[in-house]
């Protein structure tokens, strides 16, 4: 097979389809082809959010939105001023797909079905004449004048403009490297922690709002806040996932063996906790410690932490010694746990790594190294915490690249 297109989009995922829709809308009659290596397009959209598709997040201030990206925060600030979460909502609602916002800010289609988003993107691209070729794994990309030759498992195609939106694909990163781009080595992001510790054993399903940080690194003052969920293998929840994302490369270098410090009281300091415990001893002296904790903590967790501080089941507040109170305050506000491995968070396999951001013009998402070569989505060294932010990166990148490509197509005689 040998065919020429105005635009080839490598990758039939969120960024690729979103870009195709905007190119086809802005440039009617343009020959746009999407190449997808697998038999199914938009596979990640289908499984995201447990099959509901976490489309975006209800954060509408560009600077605040950018703060959720451990890699890409600075680079996405400008693009978010051009296409932000509100624009994503408008795109889908203008095409009959209403979104709803949940308490934590995540946004889903009102149908609670990812198929709704898939159908919208397929309808939009099909109606505008975009062709989709599945089973077209890319083996090689060659420069042909000012355009490109794309060699696939099913033959070669040529195009004037090429957008690569293949996600976290090691094979495609190898191809991109051959074009002169630098690939930041990929490491996992967004993962949960394996921890075996008597303080959390038997507490599966229990959650608390905490602050957590890497322990043993005095110079590292980054603190991650939010709910922490105790699981049968250790810890999960937003606080843990944030730490895993922001410290992805450092934790990889440590082979996922590292200590963390958990403040079960969130923002209460050791000194403040000790003061509360002393007051409790004075006011509730006759009460049993295990059944009369002064903090808003799940009772089973309180009992575990008190026991680990050296307090016995029968101890009363009036009997507790000064050092035991200090032990308890420490367990509450700076419990150290040793992480001994990781697990992928649900189906959301996200990597930190990809095309070096210094080699991309973020006004257009065009390569600074090769003209008429564009990138969007997770193929770039951009990733975010969970909550719809990785999809927003795909929508924004797809839109920005499409706008730049359409502008170039208009300039072509």
mmCIF file of C-alpha atoms in Angstrom:
data_model
loop_
_atom_site.group_PDB
_atom_site.id
_atom_site.type_symbol
_atom_site.label_atom_id
_atom_site.label_comp_id
_atom_site.label_asym_id
_atom_site.label_seq_id
_atom_site.Cartn_x
_atom_site.Cartn_y
_atom_site.Cartn_z
ATOM 1 C CA UNK A 1 0.000 0.000 0.000
ATOM 2 C CA UNK A 2 1.220 3.496 -0.847
ATOM 3 C CA UNK A 3 -0.951 6.500 -0.094
ATOM 4 C CA UNK A 4 -0.456 10.217 0.441
ATOM 5 C CA UNK A 5 -2.253 12.304 3.044
ATOM 6 C CA UNK A 6 -2.097 15.930 4.054
ATOM 7 C CA UNK A 7 -1.856 14.837 7.681
ATOM 8 C CA UNK A 8 -1.047 11.507 9.274
ATOM 9 C CA UNK A 9 -1.762 11.089 12.957
ATOM 10 C CA UNK A 10 0.160 8.249 14.570
ATOM 11 C CA UNK A 11 -1.934 6.922 17.434
ATOM 12 C CA UNK A 12 -5.666 6.317 17.681
ATOM 13 C CA UNK A 13 -6.080 7.506 21.257
ATOM 14 C CA UNK A 14 -7.570 10.581 22.915
ATOM 15 C CA UNK A 15 -4.995 13.108 21.659
ATOM 16 C CA UNK A 16 -4.952 11.682 18.136
ATOM 17 C CA UNK A 17 -8.722 11.666 17.663
ATOM 18 C CA UNK A 18 -9.165 15.079 19.256
ATOM 19 C CA UNK A 19 -6.533 16.538 16.926
ATOM 20 C CA UNK A 20 -8.074 14.829 13.895
ATOM 21 C CA UNK A 21 -11.500 16.246 14.710
ATOM 22 C CA UNK A 22 -10.154 19.794 14.958
ATOM 23 C CA UNK A 23 -7.982 19.536 11.828
ATOM 24 C CA UNK A 24 -10.883 18.194 9.797
ATOM 25 C CA UNK A 25 -13.187 20.916 11.104
ATOM 26 C CA UNK A 26 -10.736 23.758 10.423
ATOM 27 C CA UNK A 27 -9.527 22.348 7.083
ATOM 28 C CA UNK A 28 -12.484 20.814 5.211
ATOM 29 C CA UNK A 29 -11.274 18.601 2.417
ATOM 30 C CA UNK A 30 -7.907 17.904 4.019
ATOM 31 C CA UNK A 31 -6.860 14.277 3.744
ATOM 32 C CA UNK A 32 -6.415 13.157 7.345
ATOM 33 C CA UNK A 33 -5.473 9.596 8.306
ATOM 34 C CA UNK A 34 -5.172 8.081 11.789
ATOM 35 C CA UNK A 35 -2.858 5.079 12.096
ATOM 36 C CA UNK A 36 -3.466 2.780 15.072
ATOM 37 C CA UNK A 37 -1.232 -0.226 15.753
ATOM 38 C CA UNK A 38 -3.880 -2.328 17.515
ATOM 39 C CA UNK A 39 -7.261 -3.547 16.317
ATOM 40 C CA UNK A 40 -9.157 -1.113 18.560
ATOM 41 C CA UNK A 41 -8.986 2.664 18.773
ATOM 42 C CA UNK A 42 -9.490 4.741 21.939
ATOM 43 C CA UNK A 43 -8.757 1.722 24.146
ATOM 44 C CA UNK A 44 -7.482 3.815 27.059
ATOM 45 C CA UNK A 45 -10.583 6.003 26.914
ATOM 46 C CA UNK A 46 -12.689 2.856 27.184
ATOM 47 C CA UNK A 47 -11.107 1.601 30.414
ATOM 48 C CA UNK A 48 -10.406 4.907 32.155
ATOM 49 C CA UNK A 49 -12.275 5.724 35.331
ATOM 50 C CA UNK A 50 -13.470 2.148 35.672
ATOM 51 C CA UNK A 51 -15.190 2.343 32.286
ATOM 52 C CA UNK A 52 -16.768 5.728 33.017
ATOM 53 C CA UNK A 53 -14.016 7.923 31.447
ATOM 54 C CA UNK A 54 -12.697 10.679 33.693
ATOM 55 C CA UNK A 55 -12.801 13.275 30.893
ATOM 56 C CA UNK A 56 -11.274 16.234 32.732
ATOM 57 C CA UNK A 57 -11.191 18.040 36.084
ATOM 58 C CA UNK A 58 -13.270 20.980 37.271
ATOM 59 C CA UNK A 59 -10.253 23.266 37.695
ATOM 60 C CA UNK A 60 -10.659 26.239 35.383
ATOM 61 C CA UNK A 61 -7.699 28.442 36.329
ATOM 62 C CA UNK A 62 -4.748 27.646 34.025
ATOM 63 C CA UNK A 63 -2.066 28.136 36.676
ATOM 64 C CA UNK A 64 -3.918 25.962 39.180
ATOM 65 C CA UNK A 65 -4.603 23.312 36.553
ATOM 66 C CA UNK A 66 -0.916 23.215 35.549
ATOM 67 C CA UNK A 67 0.082 22.605 39.183
ATOM 68 C CA UNK A 68 -1.238 19.016 38.929
ATOM 69 C CA UNK A 69 1.511 18.030 36.457
ATOM 70 C CA UNK A 70 4.800 16.870 38.010
ATOM 71 C CA UNK A 71 6.288 16.967 34.513
ATOM 72 C CA UNK A 72 4.891 19.607 32.157
ATOM 73 C CA UNK A 73 3.732 22.155 34.731
ATOM 74 C CA UNK A 74 5.674 25.088 33.256
ATOM 75 C CA UNK A 75 5.205 24.044 29.627
ATOM 76 C CA UNK A 76 1.416 23.583 29.829
ATOM 77 C CA UNK A 77 0.670 26.955 31.406
ATOM 78 C CA UNK A 78 0.596 28.788 28.055
ATOM 79 C CA UNK A 79 -1.411 26.097 26.232
ATOM 80 C CA UNK A 80 -3.966 26.018 29.065
ATOM 81 C CA UNK A 81 -4.631 29.705 28.404
ATOM 82 C CA UNK A 82 -5.627 28.676 24.855
ATOM 83 C CA UNK A 83 -7.476 25.450 25.646
ATOM 84 C CA UNK A 84 -8.427 24.613 29.224
ATOM 85 C CA UNK A 85 -10.870 22.307 30.974
ATOM 86 C CA UNK A 86 -13.782 24.631 30.235
ATOM 87 C CA UNK A 87 -13.044 24.313 26.520
ATOM 88 C CA UNK A 88 -13.074 20.520 26.848
ATOM 89 C CA UNK A 89 -16.494 20.670 28.487
ATOM 90 C CA UNK A 90 -17.782 22.967 25.726
ATOM 91 C CA UNK A 91 -16.439 20.677 22.978
ATOM 92 C CA UNK A 92 -18.354 17.677 24.253
ATOM 93 C CA UNK A 93 -21.498 19.538 25.328
ATOM 94 C CA UNK A 94 -21.725 21.218 21.899
ATOM 95 C CA UNK A 95 -21.840 17.714 20.468
ATOM 96 C CA UNK A 96 -24.558 16.489 22.798
ATOM 97 C CA UNK A 97 -22.374 14.962 25.530
ATOM 98 C CA UNK A 98 -23.142 16.512 28.911
ATOM 99 C CA UNK A 99 -20.555 16.149 31.677
ATOM 100 C CA UNK A 100 -21.077 16.064 35.435
ATOM 101 C CA UNK A 101 -18.749 17.021 38.283
ATOM 102 C CA UNK A 102 -18.185 14.784 41.307
ATOM 103 C CA UNK A 103 -17.289 15.989 44.795
ATOM 104 C CA UNK A 104 -13.551 15.615 44.239
ATOM 105 C CA UNK A 105 -13.651 17.649 41.000
ATOM 106 C CA UNK A 106 -13.427 14.728 38.571
ATOM 107 C CA UNK A 107 -15.697 15.081 35.551
ATOM 108 C CA UNK A 108 -17.488 12.236 33.775
ATOM 109 C CA UNK A 109 -20.141 11.956 31.068
ATOM 110 C CA UNK A 110 -23.610 12.016 32.603
ATOM 111 C CA UNK A 111 -24.142 8.558 31.156
ATOM 112 C CA UNK A 112 -21.276 7.196 33.321
ATOM 113 C CA UNK A 113 -20.138 5.321 30.208
ATOM 114 C CA UNK A 114 -16.844 5.830 28.390
ATOM 115 C CA UNK A 115 -18.580 4.607 25.224
ATOM 116 C CA UNK A 116 -20.359 7.975 25.121
ATOM 117 C CA UNK A 117 -17.022 9.756 24.691
ATOM 118 C CA UNK A 118 -15.784 7.174 22.187
ATOM 119 C CA UNK A 119 -18.974 7.476 20.109
ATOM 120 C CA UNK A 120 -18.671 11.272 20.100
ATOM 121 C CA UNK A 121 -15.076 11.228 18.835
ATOM 122 C CA UNK A 122 -15.784 8.535 16.241
ATOM 123 C CA UNK A 123 -18.865 10.367 14.991
ATOM 124 C CA UNK A 124 -17.017 13.680 14.782
ATOM 125 C CA UNK A 125 -14.080 12.261 12.811
ATOM 126 C CA UNK A 126 -16.145 9.978 10.559
ATOM 127 C CA UNK A 127 -18.547 12.739 9.572
ATOM 128 C CA UNK A 128 -15.615 14.984 8.669
ATOM 129 C CA UNK A 129 -13.943 12.407 6.464
ATOM 130 C CA UNK A 130 -11.068 11.297 8.698
ATOM 131 C CA UNK A 131 -9.955 7.786 7.795
ATOM 132 C CA UNK A 132 -8.803 5.347 10.460
ATOM 133 C CA UNK A 133 -6.461 2.450 9.672
ATOM 134 C CA UNK A 134 -6.124 -0.154 12.414
ATOM 135 C CA UNK A 135 -3.375 -2.747 12.621
ATOM 136 C CA UNK A 136 -0.878 -0.201 11.281
ATOM 137 C CA UNK A 137 2.041 -0.462 13.681
ATOM 138 C CA UNK A 138 4.732 2.037 12.679
ATOM 139 C CA UNK A 139 8.156 0.562 12.034
ATOM 140 C CA UNK A 140 10.031 3.539 10.645
ATOM 141 C CA UNK A 141 9.625 7.239 9.837
ATOM 142 C CA UNK A 142 11.732 8.897 7.164
ATOM 143 C CA UNK A 143 12.095 12.511 6.052
ATOM 144 C CA UNK A 144 10.838 13.084 2.506
ATOM 145 C CA UNK A 145 11.583 16.674 1.474
ATOM 146 C CA UNK A 146 9.450 18.835 3.791
ATOM 147 C CA UNK A 147 7.168 15.886 4.522
ATOM 148 C CA UNK A 148 7.293 12.325 5.777
ATOM 149 C CA UNK A 149 7.287 8.691 4.805
ATOM 150 C CA UNK A 150 5.681 6.422 7.387
ATOM 151 C CA UNK A 151 6.519 2.731 7.041
ATOM 152 C CA UNK A 152 4.053 0.395 8.746
ATOM 153 C CA UNK A 153 3.423 -3.317 9.053
ATOM 154 C CA UNK A 154 0.976 -2.995 6.148
ATOM 155 C CA UNK A 155 2.963 -0.774 3.804
ATOM 156 C CA UNK A 156 4.171 2.808 3.541
ATOM 157 C CA UNK A 157 2.318 6.121 3.451
ATOM 158 C CA UNK A 158 3.490 9.684 2.884
ATOM 159 C CA UNK A 159 2.231 12.952 4.307
ATOM 160 C CA UNK A 160 2.963 16.654 4.537
ATOM 161 C CA UNK A 161 2.399 16.997 8.290
ATOM 162 C CA UNK A 162 2.894 14.287 10.910
ATOM 163 C CA UNK A 163 1.455 14.282 14.426
ATOM 164 C CA UNK A 164 2.711 11.595 16.805
ATOM 165 C CA UNK A 165 0.266 10.822 19.613
ATOM 166 C CA UNK A 166 1.213 7.242 20.425
ATOM 167 C CA UNK A 167 1.247 7.534 24.218
ATOM 168 C CA UNK A 168 3.794 5.703 26.340
ATOM 169 C CA UNK A 169 5.124 3.409 23.621
ATOM 170 C CA UNK A 170 8.757 2.279 23.933
ATOM 171 C CA UNK A 171 8.784 1.141 20.291
ATOM 172 C CA UNK A 172 7.628 4.545 19.075
ATOM 173 C CA UNK A 173 10.114 6.313 21.335
ATOM 174 C CA UNK A 174 12.829 4.310 19.550
ATOM 175 C CA UNK A 175 11.472 5.506 16.184
ATOM 176 C CA UNK A 176 11.310 9.105 17.436
ATOM 177 C CA UNK A 177 14.867 8.869 18.710
ATOM 178 C CA UNK A 178 15.966 8.025 15.165
ATOM 179 C CA UNK A 179 14.551 11.396 14.067
ATOM 180 C CA UNK A 180 16.995 13.193 16.356
ATOM 181 C CA UNK A 181 14.800 13.685 19.415
ATOM 182 C CA UNK A 182 15.908 13.004 22.965
ATOM 183 C CA UNK A 183 13.774 10.549 24.942
ATOM 184 C CA UNK A 184 13.729 10.955 28.712
ATOM 185 C CA UNK A 185 13.852 7.324 29.960
ATOM 186 C CA UNK A 186 10.385 6.255 31.121
ATOM 187 C CA UNK A 187 9.703 5.220 34.716
ATOM 188 C CA UNK A 188 6.341 4.368 36.332
ATOM 189 C CA UNK A 189 4.207 7.087 37.882
ATOM 190 C CA UNK A 190 0.901 6.834 39.785
ATOM 191 C CA UNK A 191 1.433 3.700 41.812
ATOM 192 C CA UNK A 192 0.506 2.365 45.241
ATOM 193 C CA UNK A 193 2.877 1.264 48.011
ATOM 194 C CA UNK A 194 3.573 -2.221 49.350
ATOM 195 C CA UNK A 195 3.934 -1.995 53.145
ATOM 196 C CA UNK A 196 3.850 -4.735 55.767
ATOM 197 C CA UNK A 197 3.445 -3.194 59.201
ATOM 198 C CA UNK A 198 1.456 -4.246 62.292
ATOM 199 C CA UNK A 199 0.067 -0.713 62.619
ATOM 200 C CA UNK A 200 -2.011 -1.124 59.457
ATOM 201 C CA UNK A 201 -2.522 -4.887 59.301
ATOM 202 C CA UNK A 202 -6.181 -5.855 59.376
ATOM 203 C CA UNK A 203 -7.321 -2.321 58.519
ATOM 204 C CA UNK A 204 -8.022 -2.871 54.803
ATOM 205 C CA UNK A 205 -10.547 -0.352 53.461
ATOM 206 C CA UNK A 206 -9.950 2.198 56.205
ATOM 207 C CA UNK A 207 -9.107 5.748 55.099
ATOM 208 C CA UNK A 208 -7.974 8.973 56.735
ATOM 209 C CA UNK A 209 -7.033 12.445 55.523
ATOM 210 C CA UNK A 210 -3.291 12.728 56.039
ATOM 211 C CA UNK A 211 -0.115 14.434 54.965
ATOM 212 C CA UNK A 212 2.757 12.255 53.792
ATOM 213 C CA UNK A 213 6.352 12.834 52.741
ATOM 214 C CA UNK A 214 9.523 10.925 52.014
ATOM 215 C CA UNK A 215 11.304 10.220 55.280
ATOM 216 C CA UNK A 216 15.019 10.425 55.921
ATOM 217 C CA UNK A 217 15.554 13.307 53.467
ATOM 218 C CA UNK A 218 15.936 16.418 55.588
ATOM 219 C CA UNK A 219 16.370 18.623 52.534
ATOM 220 C CA UNK A 220 13.107 17.419 50.957
ATOM 221 C CA UNK A 221 10.227 19.486 52.273
ATOM 222 C CA UNK A 222 7.577 18.366 49.781
ATOM 223 C CA UNK A 223 4.427 17.279 51.620
ATOM 224 C CA UNK A 224 1.512 15.564 49.904
ATOM 225 C CA UNK A 225 -1.963 15.883 51.374
ATOM 226 C CA UNK A 226 -5.255 14.073 50.907
ATOM 227 C CA UNK A 227 -7.024 10.825 51.721
ATOM 228 C CA UNK A 228 -4.875 7.751 52.360
ATOM 229 C CA UNK A 229 -6.459 4.344 51.884
ATOM 230 C CA UNK A 230 -5.137 1.285 53.696
ATOM 231 C CA UNK A 231 -5.191 -1.764 51.425
ATOM 232 C CA UNK A 232 -4.391 -5.428 51.920
ATOM 233 C CA UNK A 233 -0.967 -4.813 50.317
ATOM 234 C CA UNK A 234 -0.179 -1.457 51.961
ATOM 235 C CA UNK A 235 -1.297 2.063 51.110
ATOM 236 C CA UNK A 236 -3.105 3.823 48.273
ATOM 237 C CA UNK A 237 -5.299 6.895 47.877
ATOM 238 C CA UNK A 238 -4.674 10.424 46.547
ATOM 239 C CA UNK A 239 -1.920 11.346 49.037
ATOM 240 C CA UNK A 240 0.128 8.267 48.090
ATOM 241 C CA UNK A 241 -0.516 8.684 44.365
ATOM 242 C CA UNK A 242 0.630 12.312 44.492
ATOM 243 C CA UNK A 243 3.869 11.296 46.173
ATOM 244 C CA UNK A 244 4.407 8.515 43.623
ATOM 245 C CA UNK A 245 3.901 10.937 40.731
ATOM 246 C CA UNK A 246 6.043 13.812 41.959
ATOM 247 C CA UNK A 247 8.831 11.523 43.141
ATOM 248 C CA UNK A 248 8.556 8.985 40.305
ATOM 249 C CA UNK A 249 12.176 9.133 39.176
ATOM 250 C CA UNK A 250 13.639 9.268 42.671
ATOM 251 C CA UNK A 251 11.601 6.254 43.807
ATOM 252 C CA UNK A 252 12.659 4.352 40.693
ATOM 253 C CA UNK A 253 16.295 5.096 41.553
ATOM 254 C CA UNK A 254 15.632 3.680 45.029
ATOM 255 C CA UNK A 255 14.200 0.475 43.519
ATOM 256 C CA UNK A 256 10.936 1.249 45.330
ATOM 257 C CA UNK A 257 12.487 0.660 48.758
ATOM 258 C CA UNK A 258 12.157 3.804 50.857
ATOM 259 C CA UNK A 259 10.691 5.174 54.112
ATOM 260 C CA UNK A 260 7.691 7.499 54.245
ATOM 261 C CA UNK A 261 6.427 9.614 57.122
ATOM 262 C CA UNK A 262 2.667 9.820 57.638
ATOM 263 C CA UNK A 263 0.911 12.475 59.692
ATOM 264 C CA UNK A 264 -2.408 10.809 60.484
ATOM 265 C CA UNK A 265 -3.698 14.137 61.834
ATOM 266 C CA UNK A 266 -3.044 15.917 58.513
ATOM 267 C CA UNK A 267 -1.846 19.385 59.555
ATOM 268 C CA UNK A 268 -1.593 18.964 63.351
ATOM 269 C CA UNK A 269 2.042 19.168 64.505
ATOM 270 C CA UNK A 270 3.757 16.935 67.047
ATOM 271 C CA UNK A 271 3.672 19.739 69.630
ATOM 272 C CA UNK A 272 0.011 20.483 69.044
ATOM 273 C CA UNK A 273 -0.894 16.802 69.281
ATOM 274 C CA UNK A 274 1.068 16.477 72.529
ATOM 275 C CA UNK A 275 -0.809 19.447 74.011
ATOM 276 C CA UNK A 276 -4.155 17.830 73.128
ATOM 277 C CA UNK A 277 -3.052 14.530 74.692
ATOM 278 C CA UNK A 278 -1.952 16.285 77.896
ATOM 279 C CA UNK A 279 -5.319 18.040 78.120
ATOM 280 C CA UNK A 280 -7.045 14.711 77.543
ATOM 281 C CA UNK A 281 -5.071 13.226 80.436
ATOM 282 C CA UNK A 282 -6.240 16.028 82.739
ATOM 283 C CA UNK A 283 -9.885 16.092 81.649
ATOM 284 C CA UNK A 284 -10.534 12.402 81.008
ATOM 285 C CA UNK A 285 -8.225 10.820 83.558
ATOM 286 C CA UNK A 286 -10.532 7.951 84.490
ATOM 287 C CA UNK A 287 -11.388 6.990 80.924
ATOM 288 C CA UNK A 288 -9.785 4.140 79.011
ATOM 289 C CA UNK A 289 -7.327 5.440 76.418
ATOM 290 C CA UNK A 290 -8.296 2.944 73.736
ATOM 291 C CA UNK A 291 -11.962 3.968 73.809
ATOM 292 C CA UNK A 292 -11.619 7.742 74.247
ATOM 293 C CA UNK A 293 -9.272 9.176 71.648
ATOM 294 C CA UNK A 294 -9.407 12.985 71.323
ATOM 295 C CA UNK A 295 -8.873 13.086 67.541
ATOM 296 C CA UNK A 296 -11.194 12.442 64.624
ATOM 297 C CA UNK A 297 -9.545 9.173 63.611
ATOM 298 C CA UNK A 298 -11.097 5.786 62.828
ATOM 299 C CA UNK A 299 -11.196 3.950 66.153
ATOM 300 C CA UNK A 300 -9.394 0.849 64.867
ATOM 301 C CA UNK A 301 -6.510 3.014 63.630
ATOM 302 C CA UNK A 302 -6.365 4.890 66.938
ATOM 303 C CA UNK A 303 -6.106 1.576 68.814
ATOM 304 C CA UNK A 304 -3.280 0.349 66.542
ATOM 305 C CA UNK A 305 -1.298 3.572 66.906
ATOM 306 C CA UNK A 306 -1.808 3.691 70.674
ATOM 307 C CA UNK A 307 -0.653 0.086 71.024
ATOM 308 C CA UNK A 308 2.431 0.818 68.893
ATOM 309 C CA UNK A 309 3.223 3.709 71.255
ATOM 310 C CA UNK A 310 3.372 1.245 74.165
ATOM 311 C CA UNK A 311 -0.092 1.802 75.640
ATOM 312 C CA UNK A 312 -1.865 -1.271 77.014
ATOM 313 C CA UNK A 313 -5.531 -2.125 76.452
ATOM 314 C CA UNK A 314 -6.448 -1.399 80.068
ATOM 315 C CA UNK A 315 -4.513 1.871 80.492
ATOM 316 C CA UNK A 316 -6.410 4.966 81.607
ATOM 317 C CA UNK A 317 -5.449 8.525 80.746
ATOM 318 C CA UNK A 318 -4.450 9.444 84.305
ATOM 319 C CA UNK A 319 -1.957 6.560 84.388
ATOM 320 C CA UNK A 320 -0.093 7.317 81.160
ATOM 321 C CA UNK A 321 3.516 8.451 81.587
ATOM 322 C CA UNK A 322 5.071 11.458 79.861
ATOM 323 C CA UNK A 323 7.209 9.346 77.499
ATOM 324 C CA UNK A 324 4.180 7.307 76.393
ATOM 325 C CA UNK A 325 2.281 10.496 75.571
ATOM 326 C CA UNK A 326 5.256 11.639 73.497
ATOM 327 C CA UNK A 327 5.395 8.240 71.787
ATOM 328 C CA UNK A 328 1.701 8.507 70.954
ATOM 329 C CA UNK A 329 2.050 12.064 69.608
ATOM 330 C CA UNK A 330 4.897 10.832 67.403
ATOM 331 C CA UNK A 331 2.858 7.875 66.108
ATOM 332 C CA UNK A 332 -0.012 10.223 65.298
ATOM 333 C CA UNK A 333 1.980 12.924 63.515
ATOM 334 C CA UNK A 334 5.157 11.307 62.183
ATOM 335 C CA UNK A 335 4.697 7.563 61.770
ATOM 336 C CA UNK A 336 7.479 6.136 59.628
ATOM 337 C CA UNK A 337 6.643 3.202 57.344
ATOM 338 C CA UNK A 338 9.001 1.285 55.081
ATOM 339 C CA UNK A 339 7.802 0.816 51.503
ATOM 340 C CA UNK A 340 8.950 -2.459 49.940
ATOM 341 C CA UNK A 341 7.601 -2.235 46.399
ATOM 342 C CA UNK A 342 4.764 -0.873 44.279
ATOM 343 C CA UNK A 343 1.649 -1.799 42.309
ATOM 344 C CA UNK A 344 0.015 -0.092 39.333
ATOM 345 C CA UNK A 345 -2.937 2.068 40.348
ATOM 346 C CA UNK A 346 -6.022 0.320 38.951
ATOM 347 C CA UNK A 347 -5.831 0.330 35.140
ATOM 348 C CA UNK A 348 -4.169 3.737 34.952
ATOM 349 C CA UNK A 349 -0.661 2.819 33.882
ATOM 350 C CA UNK A 350 1.056 6.194 33.603
ATOM 351 C CA UNK A 351 4.728 6.798 32.953
ATOM 352 C CA UNK A 352 7.058 9.694 33.604
ATOM 353 C CA UNK A 353 9.230 9.994 30.520
ATOM 354 C CA UNK A 354 9.017 10.607 26.800
ATOM 355 C CA UNK A 355 10.082 13.239 24.313
ATOM 356 C CA UNK A 356 12.230 15.889 26.011
ATOM 357 C CA UNK A 357 10.078 18.990 26.525
ATOM 358 C CA UNK A 358 12.947 21.337 25.647
ATOM 359 C CA UNK A 359 12.677 20.083 22.072
ATOM 360 C CA UNK A 360 9.021 21.142 21.639
ATOM 361 C CA UNK A 361 7.554 24.569 20.825
ATOM 362 C CA UNK A 362 4.558 24.656 23.160
ATOM 363 C CA UNK A 363 2.870 27.436 21.203
ATOM 364 C CA UNK A 364 2.272 24.868 18.449
ATOM 365 C CA UNK A 365 3.385 21.475 19.868
ATOM 366 C CA UNK A 366 5.731 21.294 16.883
ATOM 367 C CA UNK A 367 9.208 19.807 17.067
ATOM 368 C CA UNK A 368 12.021 22.338 17.365
ATOM 369 C CA UNK A 369 14.235 19.791 15.573
ATOM 370 C CA UNK A 370 12.075 18.711 12.613
ATOM 371 C CA UNK A 371 9.663 20.962 10.743
ATOM 372 C CA UNK A 372 6.139 19.629 10.173
ATOM 373 C CA UNK A 373 6.513 17.108 13.017
ATOM 374 C CA UNK A 374 4.142 17.510 15.954
ATOM 375 C CA UNK A 375 3.557 15.701 19.257
ATOM 376 C CA UNK A 376 0.616 15.472 21.684
ATOM 377 C CA UNK A 377 -0.334 13.476 24.764
ATOM 378 C CA UNK A 378 1.756 11.103 26.842
ATOM 379 C CA UNK A 379 4.337 10.526 24.107
ATOM 380 C CA UNK A 380 5.813 13.714 25.583
ATOM 381 C CA UNK A 381 7.499 13.786 28.991
ATOM 382 C CA UNK A 382 4.271 15.038 30.556
ATOM 383 C CA UNK A 383 2.206 13.279 33.189
ATOM 384 C CA UNK A 384 -0.201 14.212 35.941
ATOM 385 C CA UNK A 385 -1.770 12.958 39.113
ATOM 386 C CA UNK A 386 -5.041 11.064 38.829
ATOM 387 C CA UNK A 387 -8.300 12.962 38.393
ATOM 388 C CA UNK A 388 -8.775 13.676 34.688
ATOM 389 C CA UNK A 389 -5.574 15.660 34.233
ATOM 390 C CA UNK A 390 -3.822 13.240 31.872
ATOM 391 C CA UNK A 391 -6.805 13.387 29.529
ATOM 392 C CA UNK A 392 -6.815 17.185 29.729
ATOM 393 C CA UNK A 393 -3.190 17.139 28.573
ATOM 394 C CA UNK A 394 -4.297 14.999 25.614
ATOM 395 C CA UNK A 395 -7.190 17.327 24.713
ATOM 396 C CA UNK A 396 -5.072 20.473 25.020
ATOM 397 C CA UNK A 397 -2.093 19.062 23.111
ATOM 398 C CA UNK A 398 -4.336 17.648 20.402
ATOM 399 C CA UNK A 399 -6.101 20.985 20.000
ATOM 400 C CA UNK A 400 -2.903 23.072 19.936
ATOM 401 C CA UNK A 401 -1.223 20.790 17.388
ATOM 402 C CA UNK A 402 -4.384 20.739 15.245
ATOM 403 C CA UNK A 403 -4.602 24.513 15.243
ATOM 404 C CA UNK A 404 -0.963 24.837 14.146
ATOM 405 C CA UNK A 405 -1.291 22.118 11.485
ATOM 406 C CA UNK A 406 -4.479 23.686 10.088
ATOM 407 C CA UNK A 407 -2.743 27.048 9.892
ATOM 408 C CA UNK A 408 0.116 25.472 7.921
ATOM 409 C CA UNK A 409 -2.316 23.700 5.598
ATOM 410 C CA UNK A 410 -3.944 27.046 4.770
ATOM 411 C CA UNK A 411 -0.523 28.491 3.950
ATOM 412 C CA UNK A 412 0.317 25.649 1.555
ATOM 413 C CA UNK A 413 -0.381 26.677 -2.049
#
